[in-house]
mmCIF file of C-alpha atoms in Angstrom:
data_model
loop_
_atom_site.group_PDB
_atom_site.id
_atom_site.type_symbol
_atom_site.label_atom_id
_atom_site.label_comp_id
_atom_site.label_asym_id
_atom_site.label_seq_id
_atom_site.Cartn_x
_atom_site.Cartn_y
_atom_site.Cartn_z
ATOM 1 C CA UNK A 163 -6.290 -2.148 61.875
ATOM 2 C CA UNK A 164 -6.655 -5.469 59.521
ATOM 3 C CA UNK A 165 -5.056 -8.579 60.107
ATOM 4 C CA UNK A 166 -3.985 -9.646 56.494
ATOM 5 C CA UNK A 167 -2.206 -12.176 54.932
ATOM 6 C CA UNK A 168 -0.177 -11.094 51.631
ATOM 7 C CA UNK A 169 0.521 -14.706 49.466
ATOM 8 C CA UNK A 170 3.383 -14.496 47.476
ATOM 9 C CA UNK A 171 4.812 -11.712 49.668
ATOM 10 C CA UNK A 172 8.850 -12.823 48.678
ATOM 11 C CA UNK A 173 7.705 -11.991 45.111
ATOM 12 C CA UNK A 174 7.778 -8.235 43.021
ATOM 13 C CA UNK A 175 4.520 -7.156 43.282
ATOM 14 C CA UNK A 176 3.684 -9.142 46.856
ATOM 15 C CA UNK A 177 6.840 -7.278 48.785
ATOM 16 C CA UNK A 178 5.530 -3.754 47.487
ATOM 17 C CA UNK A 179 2.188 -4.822 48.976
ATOM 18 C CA UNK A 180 3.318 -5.373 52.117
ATOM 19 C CA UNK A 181 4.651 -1.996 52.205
ATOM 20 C CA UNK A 182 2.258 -0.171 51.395
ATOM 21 C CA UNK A 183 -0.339 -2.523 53.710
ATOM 22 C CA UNK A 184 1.918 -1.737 56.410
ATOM 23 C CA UNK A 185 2.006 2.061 55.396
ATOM 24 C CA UNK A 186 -1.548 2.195 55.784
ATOM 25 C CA UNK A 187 -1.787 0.851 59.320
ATOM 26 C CA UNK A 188 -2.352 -2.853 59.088
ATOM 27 C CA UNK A 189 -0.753 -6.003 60.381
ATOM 28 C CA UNK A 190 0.740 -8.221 57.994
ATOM 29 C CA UNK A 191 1.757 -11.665 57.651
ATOM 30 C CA UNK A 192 3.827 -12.687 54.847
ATOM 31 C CA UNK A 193 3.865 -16.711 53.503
ATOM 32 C CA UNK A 194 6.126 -17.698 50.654
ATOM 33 C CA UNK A 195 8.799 -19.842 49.231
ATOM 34 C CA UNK A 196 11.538 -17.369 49.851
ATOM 35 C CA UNK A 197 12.313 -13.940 51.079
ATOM 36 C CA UNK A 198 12.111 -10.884 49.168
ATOM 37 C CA UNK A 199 15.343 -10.760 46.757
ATOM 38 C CA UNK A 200 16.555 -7.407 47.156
ATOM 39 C CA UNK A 201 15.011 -5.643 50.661
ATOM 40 C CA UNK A 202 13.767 -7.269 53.908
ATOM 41 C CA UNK A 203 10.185 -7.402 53.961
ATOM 42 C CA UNK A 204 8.407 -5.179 56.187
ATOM 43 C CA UNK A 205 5.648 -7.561 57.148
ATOM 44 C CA UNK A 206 5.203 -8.154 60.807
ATOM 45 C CA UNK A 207 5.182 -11.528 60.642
ATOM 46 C CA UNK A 208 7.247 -13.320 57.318
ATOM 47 C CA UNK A 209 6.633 -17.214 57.066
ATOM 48 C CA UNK A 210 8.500 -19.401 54.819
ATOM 49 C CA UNK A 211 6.055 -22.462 53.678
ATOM 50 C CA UNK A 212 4.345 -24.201 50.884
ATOM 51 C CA UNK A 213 0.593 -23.083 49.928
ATOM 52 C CA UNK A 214 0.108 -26.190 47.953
ATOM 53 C CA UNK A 215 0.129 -28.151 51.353
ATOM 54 C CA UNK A 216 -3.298 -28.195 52.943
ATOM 55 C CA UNK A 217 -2.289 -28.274 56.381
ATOM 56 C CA UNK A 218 0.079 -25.640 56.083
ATOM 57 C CA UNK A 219 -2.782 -23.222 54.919
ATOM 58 C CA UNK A 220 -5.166 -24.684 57.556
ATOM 59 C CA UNK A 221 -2.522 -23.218 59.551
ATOM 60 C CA UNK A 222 -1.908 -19.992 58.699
ATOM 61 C CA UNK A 223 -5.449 -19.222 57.423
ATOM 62 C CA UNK A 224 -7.547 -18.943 60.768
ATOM 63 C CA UNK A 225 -10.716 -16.718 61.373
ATOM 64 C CA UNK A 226 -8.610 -14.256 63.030
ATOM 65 C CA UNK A 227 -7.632 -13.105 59.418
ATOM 66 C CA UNK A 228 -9.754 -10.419 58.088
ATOM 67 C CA UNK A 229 -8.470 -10.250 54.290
ATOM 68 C CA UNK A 230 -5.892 -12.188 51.678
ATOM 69 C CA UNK A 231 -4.200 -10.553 49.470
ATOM 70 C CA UNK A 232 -3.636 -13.988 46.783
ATOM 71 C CA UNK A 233 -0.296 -13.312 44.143
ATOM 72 C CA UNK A 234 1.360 -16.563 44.775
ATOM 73 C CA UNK A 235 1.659 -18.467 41.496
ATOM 74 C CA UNK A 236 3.961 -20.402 39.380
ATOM 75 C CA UNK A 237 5.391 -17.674 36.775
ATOM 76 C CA UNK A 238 7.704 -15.595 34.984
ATOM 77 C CA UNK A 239 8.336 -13.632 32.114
ATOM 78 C CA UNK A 240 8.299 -15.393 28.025
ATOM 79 C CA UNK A 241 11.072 -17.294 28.405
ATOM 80 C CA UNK A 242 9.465 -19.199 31.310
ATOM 81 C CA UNK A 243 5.615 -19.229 29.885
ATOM 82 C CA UNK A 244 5.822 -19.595 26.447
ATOM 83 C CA UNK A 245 8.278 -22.012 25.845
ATOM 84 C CA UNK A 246 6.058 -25.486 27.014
ATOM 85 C CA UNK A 247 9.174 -27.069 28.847
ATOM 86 C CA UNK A 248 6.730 -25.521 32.387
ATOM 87 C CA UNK A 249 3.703 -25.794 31.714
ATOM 88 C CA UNK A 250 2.726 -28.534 34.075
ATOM 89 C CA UNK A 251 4.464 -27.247 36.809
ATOM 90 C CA UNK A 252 3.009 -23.864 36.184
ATOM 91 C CA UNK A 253 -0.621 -25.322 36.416
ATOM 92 C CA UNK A 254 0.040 -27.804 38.967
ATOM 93 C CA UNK A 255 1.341 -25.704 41.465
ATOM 94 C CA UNK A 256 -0.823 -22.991 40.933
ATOM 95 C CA UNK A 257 -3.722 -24.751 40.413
ATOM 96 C CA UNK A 258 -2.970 -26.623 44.374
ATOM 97 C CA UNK A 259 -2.416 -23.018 45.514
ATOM 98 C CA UNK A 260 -5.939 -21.717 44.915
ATOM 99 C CA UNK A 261 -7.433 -24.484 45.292
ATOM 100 C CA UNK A 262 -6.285 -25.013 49.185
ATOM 101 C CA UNK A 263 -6.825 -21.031 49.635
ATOM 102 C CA UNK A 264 -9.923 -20.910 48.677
ATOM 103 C CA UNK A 265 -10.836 -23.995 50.562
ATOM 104 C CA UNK A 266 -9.553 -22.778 53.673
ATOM 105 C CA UNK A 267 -10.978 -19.402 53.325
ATOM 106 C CA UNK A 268 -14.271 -20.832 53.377
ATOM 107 C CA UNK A 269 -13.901 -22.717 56.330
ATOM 108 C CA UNK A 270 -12.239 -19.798 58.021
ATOM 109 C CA UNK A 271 -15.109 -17.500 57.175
ATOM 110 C CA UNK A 272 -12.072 -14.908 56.024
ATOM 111 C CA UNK A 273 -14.190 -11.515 55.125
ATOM 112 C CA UNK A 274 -12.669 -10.692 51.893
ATOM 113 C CA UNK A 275 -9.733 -12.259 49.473
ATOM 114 C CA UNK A 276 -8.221 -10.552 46.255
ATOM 115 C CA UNK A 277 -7.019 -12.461 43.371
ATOM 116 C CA UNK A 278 -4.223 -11.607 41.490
ATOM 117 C CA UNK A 279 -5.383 -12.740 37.650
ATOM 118 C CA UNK A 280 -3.579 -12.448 34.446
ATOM 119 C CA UNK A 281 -3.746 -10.841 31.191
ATOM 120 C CA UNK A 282 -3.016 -13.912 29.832
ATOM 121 C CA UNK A 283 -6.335 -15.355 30.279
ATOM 122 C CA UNK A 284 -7.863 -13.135 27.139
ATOM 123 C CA UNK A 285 -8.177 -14.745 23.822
ATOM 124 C CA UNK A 286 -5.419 -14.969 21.841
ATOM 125 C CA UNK A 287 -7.203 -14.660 18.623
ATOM 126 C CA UNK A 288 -8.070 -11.099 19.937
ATOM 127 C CA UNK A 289 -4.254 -10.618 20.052
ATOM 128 C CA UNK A 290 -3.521 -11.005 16.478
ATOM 129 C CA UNK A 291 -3.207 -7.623 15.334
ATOM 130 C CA UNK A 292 -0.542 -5.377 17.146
ATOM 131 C CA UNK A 293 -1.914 -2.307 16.545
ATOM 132 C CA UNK A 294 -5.372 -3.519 17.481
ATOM 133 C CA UNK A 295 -5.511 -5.967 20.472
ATOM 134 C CA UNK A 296 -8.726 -6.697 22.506
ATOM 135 C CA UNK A 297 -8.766 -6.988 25.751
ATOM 136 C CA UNK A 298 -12.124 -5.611 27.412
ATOM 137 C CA UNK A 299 -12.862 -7.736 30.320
ATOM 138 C CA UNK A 300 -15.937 -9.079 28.757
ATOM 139 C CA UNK A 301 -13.657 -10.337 25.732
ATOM 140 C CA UNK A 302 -12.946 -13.472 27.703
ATOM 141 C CA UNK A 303 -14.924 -15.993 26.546
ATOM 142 C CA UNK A 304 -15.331 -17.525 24.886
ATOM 143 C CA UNK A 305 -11.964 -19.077 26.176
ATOM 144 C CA UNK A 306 -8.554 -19.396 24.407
ATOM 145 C CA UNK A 307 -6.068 -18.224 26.421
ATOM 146 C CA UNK A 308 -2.699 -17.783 25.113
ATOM 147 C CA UNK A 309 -0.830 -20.391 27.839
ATOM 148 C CA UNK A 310 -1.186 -22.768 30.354
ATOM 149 C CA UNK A 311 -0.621 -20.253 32.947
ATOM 150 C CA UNK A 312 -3.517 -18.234 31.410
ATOM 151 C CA UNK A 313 -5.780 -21.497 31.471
ATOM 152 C CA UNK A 314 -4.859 -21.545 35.272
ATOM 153 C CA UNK A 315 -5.618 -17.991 35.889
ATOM 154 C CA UNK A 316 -8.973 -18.436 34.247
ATOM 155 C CA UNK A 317 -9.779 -21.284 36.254
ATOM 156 C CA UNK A 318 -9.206 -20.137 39.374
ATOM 157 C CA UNK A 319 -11.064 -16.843 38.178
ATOM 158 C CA UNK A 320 -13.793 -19.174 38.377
ATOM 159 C CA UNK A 321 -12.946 -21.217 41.526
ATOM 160 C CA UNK A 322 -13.031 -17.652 43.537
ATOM 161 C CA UNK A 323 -16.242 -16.861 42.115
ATOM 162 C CA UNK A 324 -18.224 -20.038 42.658
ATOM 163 C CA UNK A 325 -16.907 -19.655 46.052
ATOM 164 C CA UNK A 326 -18.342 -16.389 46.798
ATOM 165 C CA UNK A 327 -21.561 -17.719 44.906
ATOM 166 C CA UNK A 328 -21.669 -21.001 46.820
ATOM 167 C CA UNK A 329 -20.259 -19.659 50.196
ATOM 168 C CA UNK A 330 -20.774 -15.966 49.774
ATOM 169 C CA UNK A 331 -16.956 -15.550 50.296
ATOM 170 C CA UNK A 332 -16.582 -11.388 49.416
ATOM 171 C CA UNK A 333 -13.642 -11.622 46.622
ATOM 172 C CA UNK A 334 -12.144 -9.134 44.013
ATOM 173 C CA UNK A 335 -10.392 -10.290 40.751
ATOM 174 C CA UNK A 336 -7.830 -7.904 39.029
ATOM 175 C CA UNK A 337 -6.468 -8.784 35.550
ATOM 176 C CA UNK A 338 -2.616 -7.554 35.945
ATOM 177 C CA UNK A 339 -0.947 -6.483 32.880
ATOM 178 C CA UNK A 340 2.798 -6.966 32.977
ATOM 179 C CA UNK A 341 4.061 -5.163 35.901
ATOM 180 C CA UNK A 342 7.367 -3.647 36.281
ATOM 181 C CA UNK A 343 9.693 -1.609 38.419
ATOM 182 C CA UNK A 344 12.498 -1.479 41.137
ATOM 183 C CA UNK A 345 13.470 -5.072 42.906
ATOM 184 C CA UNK A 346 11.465 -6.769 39.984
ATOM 185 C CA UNK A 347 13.908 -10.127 38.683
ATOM 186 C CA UNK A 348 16.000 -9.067 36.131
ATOM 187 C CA UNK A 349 18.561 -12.150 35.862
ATOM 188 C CA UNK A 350 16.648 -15.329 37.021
ATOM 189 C CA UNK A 351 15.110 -16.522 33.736
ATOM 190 C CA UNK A 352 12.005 -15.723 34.931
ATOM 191 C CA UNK A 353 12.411 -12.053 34.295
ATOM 192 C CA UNK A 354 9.665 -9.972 32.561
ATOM 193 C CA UNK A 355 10.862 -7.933 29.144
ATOM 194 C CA UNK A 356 11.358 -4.375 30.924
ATOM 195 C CA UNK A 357 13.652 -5.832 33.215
ATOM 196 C CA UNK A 358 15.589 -7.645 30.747
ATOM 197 C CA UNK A 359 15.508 -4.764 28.477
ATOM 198 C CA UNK A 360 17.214 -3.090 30.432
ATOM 199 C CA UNK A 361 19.640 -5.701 32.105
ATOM 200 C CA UNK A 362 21.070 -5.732 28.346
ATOM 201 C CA UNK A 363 20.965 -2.284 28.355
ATOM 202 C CA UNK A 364 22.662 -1.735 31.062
ATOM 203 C CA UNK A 365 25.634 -4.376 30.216
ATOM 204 C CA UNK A 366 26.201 -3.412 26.920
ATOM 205 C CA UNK A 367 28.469 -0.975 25.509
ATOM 206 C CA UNK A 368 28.552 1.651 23.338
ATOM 207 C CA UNK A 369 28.172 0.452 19.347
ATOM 208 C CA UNK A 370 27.323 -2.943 20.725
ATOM 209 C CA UNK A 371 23.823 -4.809 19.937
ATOM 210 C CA UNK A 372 21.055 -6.111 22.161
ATOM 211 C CA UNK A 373 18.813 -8.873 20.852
ATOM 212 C CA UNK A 374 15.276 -9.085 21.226
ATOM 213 C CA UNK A 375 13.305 -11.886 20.620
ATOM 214 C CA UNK A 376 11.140 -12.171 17.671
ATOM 215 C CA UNK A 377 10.659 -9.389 15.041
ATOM 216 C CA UNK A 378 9.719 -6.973 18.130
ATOM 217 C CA UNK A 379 6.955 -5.423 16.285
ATOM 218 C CA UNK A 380 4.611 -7.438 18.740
ATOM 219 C CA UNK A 381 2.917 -4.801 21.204
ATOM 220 C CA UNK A 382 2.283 -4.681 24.796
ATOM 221 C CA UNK A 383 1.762 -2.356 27.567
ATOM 222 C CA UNK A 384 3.358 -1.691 31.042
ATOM 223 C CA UNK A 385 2.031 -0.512 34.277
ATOM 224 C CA UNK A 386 4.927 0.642 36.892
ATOM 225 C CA UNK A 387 4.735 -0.838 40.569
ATOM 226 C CA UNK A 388 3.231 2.020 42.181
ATOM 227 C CA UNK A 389 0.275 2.388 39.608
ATOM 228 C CA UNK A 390 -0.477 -1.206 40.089
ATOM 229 C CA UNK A 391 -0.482 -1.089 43.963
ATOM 230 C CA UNK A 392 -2.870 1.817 44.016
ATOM 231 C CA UNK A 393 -5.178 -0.161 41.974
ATOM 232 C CA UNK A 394 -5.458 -3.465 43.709
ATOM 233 C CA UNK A 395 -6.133 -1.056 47.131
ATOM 234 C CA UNK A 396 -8.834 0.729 45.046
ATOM 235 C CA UNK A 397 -10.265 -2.415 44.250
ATOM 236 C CA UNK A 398 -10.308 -3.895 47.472
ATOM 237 C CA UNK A 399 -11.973 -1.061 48.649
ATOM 238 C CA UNK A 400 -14.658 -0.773 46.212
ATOM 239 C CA UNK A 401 -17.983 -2.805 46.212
ATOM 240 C CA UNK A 402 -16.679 -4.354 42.610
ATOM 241 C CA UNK A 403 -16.662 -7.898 42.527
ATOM 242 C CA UNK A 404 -16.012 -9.107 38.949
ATOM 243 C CA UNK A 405 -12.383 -9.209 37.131
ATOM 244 C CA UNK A 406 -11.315 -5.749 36.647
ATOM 245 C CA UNK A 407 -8.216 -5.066 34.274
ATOM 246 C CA UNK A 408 -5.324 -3.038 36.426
ATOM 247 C CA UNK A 409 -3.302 -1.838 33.386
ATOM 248 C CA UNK A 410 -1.762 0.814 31.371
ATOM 249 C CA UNK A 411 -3.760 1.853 27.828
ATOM 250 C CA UNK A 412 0.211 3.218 26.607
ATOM 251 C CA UNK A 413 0.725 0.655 23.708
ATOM 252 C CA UNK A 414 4.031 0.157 22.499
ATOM 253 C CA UNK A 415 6.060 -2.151 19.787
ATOM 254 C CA UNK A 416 8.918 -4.175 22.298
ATOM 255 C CA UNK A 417 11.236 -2.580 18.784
ATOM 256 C CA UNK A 418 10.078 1.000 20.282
ATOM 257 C CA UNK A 419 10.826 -0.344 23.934
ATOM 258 C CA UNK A 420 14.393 -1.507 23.793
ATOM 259 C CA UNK A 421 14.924 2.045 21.632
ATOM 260 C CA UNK A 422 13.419 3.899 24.430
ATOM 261 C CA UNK A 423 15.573 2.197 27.281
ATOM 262 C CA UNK A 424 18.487 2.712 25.088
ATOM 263 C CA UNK A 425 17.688 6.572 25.332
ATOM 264 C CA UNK A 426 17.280 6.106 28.852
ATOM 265 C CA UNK A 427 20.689 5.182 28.964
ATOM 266 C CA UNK A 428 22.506 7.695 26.945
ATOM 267 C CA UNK A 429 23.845 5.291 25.328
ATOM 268 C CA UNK A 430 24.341 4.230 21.124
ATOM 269 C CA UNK A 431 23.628 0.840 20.672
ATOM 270 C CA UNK A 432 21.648 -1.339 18.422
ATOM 271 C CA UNK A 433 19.027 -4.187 17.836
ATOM 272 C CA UNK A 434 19.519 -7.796 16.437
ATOM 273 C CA UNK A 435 16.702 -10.179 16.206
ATOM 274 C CA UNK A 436 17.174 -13.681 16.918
ATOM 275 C CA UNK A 437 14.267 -16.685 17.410
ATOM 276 C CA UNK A 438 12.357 -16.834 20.764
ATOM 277 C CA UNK A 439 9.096 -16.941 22.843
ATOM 278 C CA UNK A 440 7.021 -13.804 22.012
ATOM 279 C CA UNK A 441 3.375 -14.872 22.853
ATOM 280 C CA UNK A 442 0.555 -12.998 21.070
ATOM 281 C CA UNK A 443 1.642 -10.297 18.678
ATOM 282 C CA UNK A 444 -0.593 -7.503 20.473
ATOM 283 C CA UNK A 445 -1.316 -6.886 23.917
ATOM 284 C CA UNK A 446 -2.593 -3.872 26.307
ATOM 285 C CA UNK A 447 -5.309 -2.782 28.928
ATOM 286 C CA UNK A 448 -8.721 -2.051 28.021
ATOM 287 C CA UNK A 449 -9.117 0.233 31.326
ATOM 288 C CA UNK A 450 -12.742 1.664 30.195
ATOM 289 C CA UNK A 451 -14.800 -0.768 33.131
ATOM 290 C CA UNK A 452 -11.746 0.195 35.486
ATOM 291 C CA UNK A 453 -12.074 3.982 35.069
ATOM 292 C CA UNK A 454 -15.824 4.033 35.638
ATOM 293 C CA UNK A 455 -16.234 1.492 38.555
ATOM 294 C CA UNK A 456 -13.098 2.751 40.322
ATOM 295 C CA UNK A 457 -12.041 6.160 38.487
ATOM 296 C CA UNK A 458 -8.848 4.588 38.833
ATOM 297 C CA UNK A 459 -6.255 4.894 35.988
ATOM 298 C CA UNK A 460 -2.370 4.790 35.901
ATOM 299 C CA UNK A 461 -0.547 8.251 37.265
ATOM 300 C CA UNK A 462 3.124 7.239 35.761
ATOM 301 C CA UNK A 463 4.167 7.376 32.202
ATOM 302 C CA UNK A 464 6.168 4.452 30.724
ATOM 303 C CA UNK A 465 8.910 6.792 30.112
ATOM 304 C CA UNK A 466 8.622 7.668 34.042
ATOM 305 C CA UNK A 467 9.029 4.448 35.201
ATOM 306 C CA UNK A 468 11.360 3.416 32.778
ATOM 307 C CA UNK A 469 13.704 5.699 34.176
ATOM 308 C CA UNK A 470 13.832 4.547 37.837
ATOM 309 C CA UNK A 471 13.323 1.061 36.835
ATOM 310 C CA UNK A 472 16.604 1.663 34.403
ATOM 311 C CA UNK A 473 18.337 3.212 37.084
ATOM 312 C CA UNK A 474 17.920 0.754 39.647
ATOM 313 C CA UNK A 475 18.552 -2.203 37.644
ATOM 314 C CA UNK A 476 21.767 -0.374 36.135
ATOM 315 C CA UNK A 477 23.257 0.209 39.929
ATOM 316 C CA UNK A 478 22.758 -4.246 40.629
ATOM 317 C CA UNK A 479 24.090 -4.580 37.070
ATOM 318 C CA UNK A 480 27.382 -2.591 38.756
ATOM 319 C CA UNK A 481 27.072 -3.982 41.831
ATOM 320 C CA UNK A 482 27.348 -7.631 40.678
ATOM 321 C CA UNK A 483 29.980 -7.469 38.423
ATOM 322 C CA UNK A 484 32.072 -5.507 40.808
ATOM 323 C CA UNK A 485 31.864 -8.510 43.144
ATOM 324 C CA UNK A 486 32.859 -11.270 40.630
#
């Protein structure tokens, strides 16, 4: 059994972590802002607290921890990223996050940390063309990532490696590509486009319109919960220790998405296109480096996941408005 800490454990991916941490036998401690949203956490110890303070991850970040499991970051879907009215605040805190973890995993002689990374960081003249982005982990530089919060991910990409070059800290990198699923946000502004996809979905009614940002004909890819979870445990238990992309390859216009949560739903609705944050017009995972270092690749088709991620949502969508 591992002691490990999970950071950003109140958040989507960081709860499901937990659980399946804890599935496998391990102790957990939990540290974030806030609670999980939608289920208690199932870490065996939860602490509420601030990773940009120093002393409170001197604290918590002891030489009795074996492994950290890094997620917590300043972040959210287009609306939040893409806009410029966060970008400081999304680098800021971030930025004091890694900084103080990495720190104090050095001093603490912790054994191994993962890093949650972004595909953000990857050019965003690769990203030009939807129907042929690039984003093979060697695409990186040189550097132009698409946001501040890609900037940040790239930097501390490079803060966890000089630390394991300097201080021979053992660290793995993943590259997440927008991750989705049950107890993901879906109302908070901070929500990712499956989930609000299919919040508008879900609230609409029959012959009435849903509007999507942009022209959708920008692309992207999605890689359900479970997929990603699997991955990041593959990782940590491989001998890899340079950024690895934990995707899906299943491309897809966000036109084509909204269409394929409407079918979802049984439903007969319609698109309208009004002026927002899209980000670059083409986006998925290059999983070749992935497949041959880990033989990992996703399980669950889009469609799949769609379908209990529609479900789920649809149920809160009920269960909220039955309570106003």
């Amino acid at each position: 059994m591992k002691k490990i800490i999970v950071m950003g454990a109140g958040g989507f991916i960081g709860s499901h972590l937990v659980k399946k941490l804890k599935s496998l036998g391990h102790w957990v401690k939990g540290i974030d802002l806030k609670y999980p949203e939608f289920s208690e956490s199932l870490a065996d110890e939860f602490v509420i607290g601030d990773l940009r303070l120093l002393a409170f991850c001197q604290e918590h970040i002891t030489d009795s921890i074996d492994e950290i499991y890094q997620l917590a970051a300043d972040m959210g879907g287009a609306g939040y990223l893409f806009t410029g009215e966060n970008d400081f605040d999304v680098v800021h805190n971030s930025a004091l996050i890694n900084l103080n973890v990495a720190k104090c995993a050095i001093d603490s002689r912790v054994d191994k940390i993962f890093f949650s990374s972004s595909a953000c960081i990857y050019p965003k003249v690769n990203q030009q063309d939807p129907n042929n982005p690039n984003c093979e982990e060697s695409s990186a530089y040189p550097a132009e990532p698409d946001s501040e919060y890609g900037w940040e991910k790239l930097f501390a990409e490079r803060l966890y490696t000089s630390a394991k070059r300097n201080y021979h800290i053992n660290i793995r990198i993943a590259r997440f590509h927008n991750v989705y699923g049950p107890e993901g946000t879906f109302d908070s502004g901070k929500e990712k486009v499956p989930a609000a996809l299919c919040r508008k979905v879900a609230m609409a009614k029959n012959n009435e319109t849903i509007e999507i940002w942009g022209k959708g004909t920008q692309t992207r890819s999605f890689l359900y919960i479970d997929d990603c979870i699997e991955g990041v445990i593959q990782l940590m238990d491989s001998n890899y220790s340079q950024p690895l992309n934990i995707g899906s390859e299943e491309m897809i216009s966000i036109n084509e998405l909204a269409n394929l949560i409407i079918d979802i739903s049984n439903k007969s609705l319609g698109l309208s296109h009004i002026e927002g944050p899209i980000g670059v017009q083409g986006r998925t995972s290059n999983n070749d480096l992935v497949k041959s270092r880990l033989g990992w690749q996703p399980k669950i088709t889009l469609r799949e996941g769609l379908e209990k991620t529609y479900q789920w949502i649809a149920t809160q969508v009920v269960s909220t408005t039955a309570t106003v």
